[in-house]
XYZ file of C-alpha atoms in Angstrom:
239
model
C 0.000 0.000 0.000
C 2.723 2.184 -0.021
C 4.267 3.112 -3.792
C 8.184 4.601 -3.346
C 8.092 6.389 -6.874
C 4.701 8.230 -6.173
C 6.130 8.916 -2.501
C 9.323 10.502 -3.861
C 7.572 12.619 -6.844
C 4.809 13.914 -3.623
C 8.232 14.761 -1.830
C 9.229 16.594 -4.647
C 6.238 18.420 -5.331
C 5.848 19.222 -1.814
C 9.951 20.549 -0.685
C 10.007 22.480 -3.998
C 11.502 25.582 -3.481
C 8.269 27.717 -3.187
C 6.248 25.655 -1.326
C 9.881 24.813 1.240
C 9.566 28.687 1.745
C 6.392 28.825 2.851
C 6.417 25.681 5.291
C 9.527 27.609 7.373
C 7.101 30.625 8.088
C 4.714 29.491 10.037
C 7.560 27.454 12.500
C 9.943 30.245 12.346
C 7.439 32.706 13.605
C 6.683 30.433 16.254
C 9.784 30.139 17.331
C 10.440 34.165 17.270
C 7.457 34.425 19.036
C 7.859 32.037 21.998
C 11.538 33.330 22.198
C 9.833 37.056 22.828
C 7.302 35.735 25.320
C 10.542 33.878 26.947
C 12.405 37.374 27.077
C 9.969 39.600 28.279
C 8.160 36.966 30.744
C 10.513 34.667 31.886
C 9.505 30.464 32.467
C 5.645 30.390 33.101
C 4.106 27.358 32.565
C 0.451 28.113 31.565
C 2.185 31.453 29.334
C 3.359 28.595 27.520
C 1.142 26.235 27.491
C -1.423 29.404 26.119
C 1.254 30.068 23.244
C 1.179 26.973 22.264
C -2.165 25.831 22.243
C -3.385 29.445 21.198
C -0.844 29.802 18.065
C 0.546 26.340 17.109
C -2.520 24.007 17.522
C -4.798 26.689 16.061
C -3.163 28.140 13.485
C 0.428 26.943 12.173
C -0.542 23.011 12.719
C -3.559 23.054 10.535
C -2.300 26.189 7.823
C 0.812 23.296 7.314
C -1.645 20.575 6.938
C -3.368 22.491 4.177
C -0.011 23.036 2.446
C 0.861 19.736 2.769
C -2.378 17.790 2.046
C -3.732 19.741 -0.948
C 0.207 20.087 -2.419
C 0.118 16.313 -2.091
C -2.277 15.610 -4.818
C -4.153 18.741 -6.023
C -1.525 20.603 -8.300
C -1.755 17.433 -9.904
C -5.373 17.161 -10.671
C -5.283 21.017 -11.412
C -2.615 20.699 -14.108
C -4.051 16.950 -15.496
C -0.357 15.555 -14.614
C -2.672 13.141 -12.495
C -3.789 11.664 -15.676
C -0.324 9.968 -16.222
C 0.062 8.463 -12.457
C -3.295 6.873 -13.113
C -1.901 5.283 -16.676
C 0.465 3.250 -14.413
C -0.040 -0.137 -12.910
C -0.571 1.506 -9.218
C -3.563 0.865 -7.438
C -5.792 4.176 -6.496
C -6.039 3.368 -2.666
C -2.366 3.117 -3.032
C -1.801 6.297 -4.547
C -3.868 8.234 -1.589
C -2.226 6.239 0.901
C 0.931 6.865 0.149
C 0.369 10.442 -0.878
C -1.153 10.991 2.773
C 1.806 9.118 4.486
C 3.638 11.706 2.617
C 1.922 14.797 3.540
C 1.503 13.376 7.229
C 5.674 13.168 7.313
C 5.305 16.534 6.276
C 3.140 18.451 8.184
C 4.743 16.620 11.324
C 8.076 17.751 10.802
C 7.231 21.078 10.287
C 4.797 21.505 12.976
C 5.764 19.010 15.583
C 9.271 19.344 16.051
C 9.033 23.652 15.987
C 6.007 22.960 18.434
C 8.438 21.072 20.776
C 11.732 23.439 20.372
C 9.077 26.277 21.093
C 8.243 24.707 24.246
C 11.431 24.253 25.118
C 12.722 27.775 24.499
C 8.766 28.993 26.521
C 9.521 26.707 29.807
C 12.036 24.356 29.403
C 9.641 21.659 29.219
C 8.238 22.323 32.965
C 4.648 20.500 33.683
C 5.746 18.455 30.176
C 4.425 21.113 28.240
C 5.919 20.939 25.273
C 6.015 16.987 25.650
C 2.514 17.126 25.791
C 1.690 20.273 22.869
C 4.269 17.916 20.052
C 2.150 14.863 20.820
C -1.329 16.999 20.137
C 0.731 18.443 17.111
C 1.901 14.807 16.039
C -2.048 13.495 15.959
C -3.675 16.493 14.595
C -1.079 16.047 11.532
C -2.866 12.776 10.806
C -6.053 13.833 10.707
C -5.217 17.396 8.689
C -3.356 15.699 6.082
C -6.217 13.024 5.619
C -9.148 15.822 5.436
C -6.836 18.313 3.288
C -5.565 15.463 0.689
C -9.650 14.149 0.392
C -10.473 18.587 0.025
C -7.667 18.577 -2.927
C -9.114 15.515 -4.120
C -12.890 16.877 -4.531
C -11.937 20.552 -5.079
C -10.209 22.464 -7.576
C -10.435 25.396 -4.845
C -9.294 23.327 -1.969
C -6.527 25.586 -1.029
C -8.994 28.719 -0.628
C -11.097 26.166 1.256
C -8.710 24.761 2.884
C -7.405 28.319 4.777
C -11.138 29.295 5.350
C -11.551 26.587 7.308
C -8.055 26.823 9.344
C -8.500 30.560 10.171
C -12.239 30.655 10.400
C -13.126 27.509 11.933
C -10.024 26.185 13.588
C -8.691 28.974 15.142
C -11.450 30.948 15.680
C -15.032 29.248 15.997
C -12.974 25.960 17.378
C -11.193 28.015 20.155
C -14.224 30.674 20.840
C -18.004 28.817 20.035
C -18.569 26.252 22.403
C -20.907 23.861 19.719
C -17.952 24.551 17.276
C -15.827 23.257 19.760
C -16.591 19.338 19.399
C -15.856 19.584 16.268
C -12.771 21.087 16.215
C -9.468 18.852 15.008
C -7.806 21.212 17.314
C -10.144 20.760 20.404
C -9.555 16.660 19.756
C -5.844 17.279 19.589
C -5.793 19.330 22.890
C -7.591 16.236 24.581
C -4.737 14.292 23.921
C -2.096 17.244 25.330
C -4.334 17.374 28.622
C -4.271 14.187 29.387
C -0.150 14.084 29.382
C 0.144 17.264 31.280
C -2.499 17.346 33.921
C -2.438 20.416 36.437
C -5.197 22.412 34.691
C -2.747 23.877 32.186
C -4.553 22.599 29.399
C -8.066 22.176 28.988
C -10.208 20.992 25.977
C -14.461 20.803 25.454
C -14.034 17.064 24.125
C -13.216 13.944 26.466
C -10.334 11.626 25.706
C -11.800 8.487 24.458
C -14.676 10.649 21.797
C -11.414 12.548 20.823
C -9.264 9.599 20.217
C -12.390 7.696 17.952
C -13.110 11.159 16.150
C -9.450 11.372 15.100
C -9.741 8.157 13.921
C -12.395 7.932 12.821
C -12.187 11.155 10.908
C -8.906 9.901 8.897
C -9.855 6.777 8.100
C -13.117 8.205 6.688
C -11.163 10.766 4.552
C -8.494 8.630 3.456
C -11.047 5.944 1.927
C -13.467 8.867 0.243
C -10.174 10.062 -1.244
C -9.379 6.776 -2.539
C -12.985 6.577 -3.878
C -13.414 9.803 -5.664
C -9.706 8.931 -7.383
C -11.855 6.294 -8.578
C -14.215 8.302 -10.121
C -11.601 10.730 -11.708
C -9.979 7.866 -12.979
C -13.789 6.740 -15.335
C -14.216 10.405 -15.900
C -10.849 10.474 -17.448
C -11.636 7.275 -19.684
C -15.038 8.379 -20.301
């Protein structure tokens, strides 16, 4: 289920030079930012824990993921390039599989480890804070990259949709409207960082074990549409 030529021509597409640009960005601000907050407020636990939650869960973790996710397959479609990875003997579920294990590696290495040096550089790691932000980071990848690859799958505007829903939804109705809140990506994520560091310093609307099957649940869902309206594109394109 996993194709090495299609994974190294996503890698391509994705590092390019633009697109490389843009992914440092969003992590290098973060880290600018948390060393600010470090200089002008010292080591405070729940400063950082805020930061973190407030910036990197809600808006660099899922911006990446739409980078990564809809660069992973829909500059393909866009262009018809697709056309000729679908001529070869490779199996469509393989195709989105491996194009989402791609855009997964990437959206956790630029989100993840930034997330965790940022912690670092806010605390030092006190109350496992950035421990506990890098794991929320490290799940909410998997589930970004699944519903961003299915958006550039169905959408020719899936980047526009894709940023709507980050800035709108994610990082502000997820963090502000309490109905929004369940089903938030982010809220799910922070579920996961409360439960490693305890103390009150992080808090999230959605219990553990619904935000554990609602990641799941949410990127196995996405992944198999995706694989299912490749399908489709691939009769359309006979047709």
């Amino acid at each position: 289920m996993y194709n090495p030529t299609v994974a190294r021509l996503t890698y391509r597409a994705l590092l390019g030079r633009r697109r490389a640009a843009i992914l440092f960005v969003l992590p290098g601000l973060l880290l600018l930012i948390a060393a600010a907050v470090r200089a002008f407020n010292g080591a405070d636990d729940q400063i950082a824990a805020d930061v973190l939650g407030g910036f990197a869960l809600a808006t660099m973790v899922p911006l990446i993921g739409v980078i990564a996710g809809t660069g992973a397959i829909g500059p393909e479609i866009d262009d018809g390039s697709i056309v000729y990875l679908l001529a070869k003997p490779v199996k469509r579920p393989t195709i989105i599989l491996t194009k989402l294990i791609v855009a997964i590696a990437v959206t956790m290495v630029f989100s993840a480890v930034p997330t965790f040096l940022a912690g670092l550089i806010l605390n030092g790691n006190g109350q496992q804070v950035a421990v506990a932000h890098t794991v929320a980071a490290l799940v909410a990848s998997i589930a970004y990259s699944a519903l961003f690859l299915l958006l550039g799958t169905v959408s020719r505007h899936a980047v526009v949709i894709g940023l709507v829903y980050a800035l709108v939804w994610e990082a502000l109705f997820g963090s502000l409207i309490e109905g929004a809140k369940t089903l938030s990506v982010q809220q799910w994520a922070l579920a996961v960082a409360e439960k490693v560091t305890g103390d009150g310093l992080v808090a999230s609307d959605v219990g553990l074990p619904a935000a554990v099957a609602l990641l799941a649940g949410v990127t196995v869902a996405a992944t198999w549409y995706a694989g299912q309206k490749l399908r489709t594109l691939t009769l359309a394109g006979d047709e």
